[in-house]
Tab-separated table of C-alpha atoms in Angstrom:
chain	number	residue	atom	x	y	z
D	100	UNK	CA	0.000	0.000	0.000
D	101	UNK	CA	1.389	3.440	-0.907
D	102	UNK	CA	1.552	5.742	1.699
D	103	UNK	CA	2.298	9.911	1.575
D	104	UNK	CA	2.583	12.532	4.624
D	105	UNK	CA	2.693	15.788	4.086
D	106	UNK	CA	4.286	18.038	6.775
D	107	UNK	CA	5.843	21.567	6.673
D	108	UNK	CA	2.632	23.355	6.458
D	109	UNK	CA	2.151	26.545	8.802
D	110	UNK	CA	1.445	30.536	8.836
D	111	UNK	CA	3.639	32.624	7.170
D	112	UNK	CA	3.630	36.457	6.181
D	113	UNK	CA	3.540	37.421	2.590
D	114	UNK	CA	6.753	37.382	0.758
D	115	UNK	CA	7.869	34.657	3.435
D	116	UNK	CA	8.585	30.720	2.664
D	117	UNK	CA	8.252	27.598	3.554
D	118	UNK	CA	8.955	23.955	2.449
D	119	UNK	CA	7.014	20.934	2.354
D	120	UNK	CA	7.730	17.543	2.824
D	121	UNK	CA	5.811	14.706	1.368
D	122	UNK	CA	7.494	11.444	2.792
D	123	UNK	CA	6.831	8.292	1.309
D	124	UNK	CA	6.266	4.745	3.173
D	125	UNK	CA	6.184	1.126	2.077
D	126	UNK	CA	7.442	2.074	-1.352
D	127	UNK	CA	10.395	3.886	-3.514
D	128	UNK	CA	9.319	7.278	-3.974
D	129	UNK	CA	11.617	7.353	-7.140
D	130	UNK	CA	9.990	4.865	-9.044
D	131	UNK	CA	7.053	7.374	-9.365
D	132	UNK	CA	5.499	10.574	-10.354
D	133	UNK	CA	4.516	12.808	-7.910
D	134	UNK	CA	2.579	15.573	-8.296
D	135	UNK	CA	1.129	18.580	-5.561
D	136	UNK	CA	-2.078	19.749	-5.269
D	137	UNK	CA	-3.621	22.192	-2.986
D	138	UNK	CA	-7.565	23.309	-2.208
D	139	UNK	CA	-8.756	26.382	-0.998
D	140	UNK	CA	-12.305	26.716	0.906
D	141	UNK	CA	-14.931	26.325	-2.225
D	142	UNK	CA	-12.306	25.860	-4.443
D	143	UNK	CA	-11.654	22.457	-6.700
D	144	UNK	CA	-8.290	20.742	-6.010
D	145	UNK	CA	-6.048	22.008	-8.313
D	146	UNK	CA	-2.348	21.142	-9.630
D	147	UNK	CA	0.734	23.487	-8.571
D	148	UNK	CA	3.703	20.980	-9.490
D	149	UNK	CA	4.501	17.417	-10.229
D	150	UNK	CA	8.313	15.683	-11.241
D	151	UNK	CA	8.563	13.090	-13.499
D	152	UNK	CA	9.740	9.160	-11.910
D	153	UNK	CA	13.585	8.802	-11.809
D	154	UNK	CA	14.930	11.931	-12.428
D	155	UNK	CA	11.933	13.149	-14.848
D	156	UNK	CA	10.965	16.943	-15.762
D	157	UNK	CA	9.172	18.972	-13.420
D	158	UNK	CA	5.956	21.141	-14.405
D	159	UNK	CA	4.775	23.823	-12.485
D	160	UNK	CA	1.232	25.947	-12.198
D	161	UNK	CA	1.780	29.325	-14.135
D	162	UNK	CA	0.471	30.700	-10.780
D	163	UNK	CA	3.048	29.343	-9.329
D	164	UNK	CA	6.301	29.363	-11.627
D	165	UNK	CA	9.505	31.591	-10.434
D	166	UNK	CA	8.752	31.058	-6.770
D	167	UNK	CA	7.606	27.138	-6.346
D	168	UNK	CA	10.236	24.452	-6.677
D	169	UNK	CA	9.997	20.801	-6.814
D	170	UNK	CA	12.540	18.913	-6.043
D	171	UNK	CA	13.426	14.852	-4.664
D	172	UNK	CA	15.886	13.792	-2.164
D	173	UNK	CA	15.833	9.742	-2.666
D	174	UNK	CA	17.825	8.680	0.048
D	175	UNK	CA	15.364	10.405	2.281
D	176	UNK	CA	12.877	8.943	0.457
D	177	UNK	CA	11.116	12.688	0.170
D	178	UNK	CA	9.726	15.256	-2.724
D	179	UNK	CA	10.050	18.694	-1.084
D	180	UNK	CA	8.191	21.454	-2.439
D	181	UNK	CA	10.026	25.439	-1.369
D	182	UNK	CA	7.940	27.860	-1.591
D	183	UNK	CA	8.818	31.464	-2.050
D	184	UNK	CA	7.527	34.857	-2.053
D	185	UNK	CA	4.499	33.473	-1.164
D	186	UNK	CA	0.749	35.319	-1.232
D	187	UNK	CA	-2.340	35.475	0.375
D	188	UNK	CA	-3.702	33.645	-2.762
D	189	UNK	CA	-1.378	30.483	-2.108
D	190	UNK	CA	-3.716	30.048	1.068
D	191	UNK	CA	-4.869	26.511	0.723
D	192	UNK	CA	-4.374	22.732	2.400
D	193	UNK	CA	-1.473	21.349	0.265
D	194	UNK	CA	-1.594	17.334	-0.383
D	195	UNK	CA	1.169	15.154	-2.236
D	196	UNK	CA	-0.151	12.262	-4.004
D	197	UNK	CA	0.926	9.341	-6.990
D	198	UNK	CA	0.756	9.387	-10.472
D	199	UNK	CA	-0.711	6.728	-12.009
D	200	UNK	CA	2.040	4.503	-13.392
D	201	UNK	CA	-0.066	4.206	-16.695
D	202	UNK	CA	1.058	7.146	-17.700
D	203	UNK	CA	4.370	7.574	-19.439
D	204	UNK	CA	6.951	10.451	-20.304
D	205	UNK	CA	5.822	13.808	-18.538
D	206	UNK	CA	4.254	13.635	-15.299
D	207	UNK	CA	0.413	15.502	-15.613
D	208	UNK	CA	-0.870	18.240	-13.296
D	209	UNK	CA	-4.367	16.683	-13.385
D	210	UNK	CA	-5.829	15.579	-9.739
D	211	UNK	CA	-7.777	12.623	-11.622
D	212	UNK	CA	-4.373	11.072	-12.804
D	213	UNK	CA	-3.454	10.618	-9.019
D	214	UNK	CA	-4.117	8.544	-5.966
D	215	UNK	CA	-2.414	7.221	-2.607
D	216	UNK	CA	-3.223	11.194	-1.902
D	217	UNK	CA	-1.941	12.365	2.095
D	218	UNK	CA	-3.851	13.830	4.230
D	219	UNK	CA	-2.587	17.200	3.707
D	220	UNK	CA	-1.064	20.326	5.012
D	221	UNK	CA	-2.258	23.351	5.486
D	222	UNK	CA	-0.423	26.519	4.246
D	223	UNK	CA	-1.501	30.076	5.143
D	224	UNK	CA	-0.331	33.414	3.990
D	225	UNK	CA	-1.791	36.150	6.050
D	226	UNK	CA	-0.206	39.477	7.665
């Protein structure tokens, strides 16, 4: 069974940063896609970034781009997302979750193409 936690969440100021973890369990985070999401209240789920399995591309949001970055640390077993300059707008529970392995080349920033979703951390941006 594929298991994510998110953690790294909290309240920061705008402009401030903060990095998230999403650590993976009972399986090699490398062999996969992984993707980030985030909702806001009465907002859909939407993609911000997602890297490709084994040393893939990474795609990011256009909201996002120039201040998100994705990155893996495999012998942690870990995708980090650092987030910079960040803004009231970026307000929203973040989750981590897999790509399905159906899909080849570039990973996809589309929540259907994902499960084994965490539970989520959330991220506010408020003065």
């Amino acid at each position: 069974q594929l298991q994510l936690v998110e953690s790294g969440g909290g309240l920061v100021q705008p402009g401030g940063s903060l990095r998230l973890s999403c650590a993976a369990s009972g399986f090699t985070l490398d062999y996969y896609a992984i993707g980030w999401f985030r909702q806001a209240p009465g907002k859909e789920r939407e993609g911000v970034s997602c890297i490709g399995r084994s040393g893939g591309a990474s795609h990011y949001a256009d909201s996002v781009k120039g201040r998100f970055t994705i990155s893996r640390d495999n012998a942690k077993n870990t995708v980090f997302l650092q987030m910079n300059s960040l803004k009231p707008e970026d307000t929203a529970v973040y989750y981590c979750a897999v790509q399905d392995r159906r899909i080849f080349g570039l990973c996809v920033l589309g929540p259907p193409n994902y499960d084994s979703w965490g539970q989520g951390t959330q991220v506010t941006v408020s003065s």
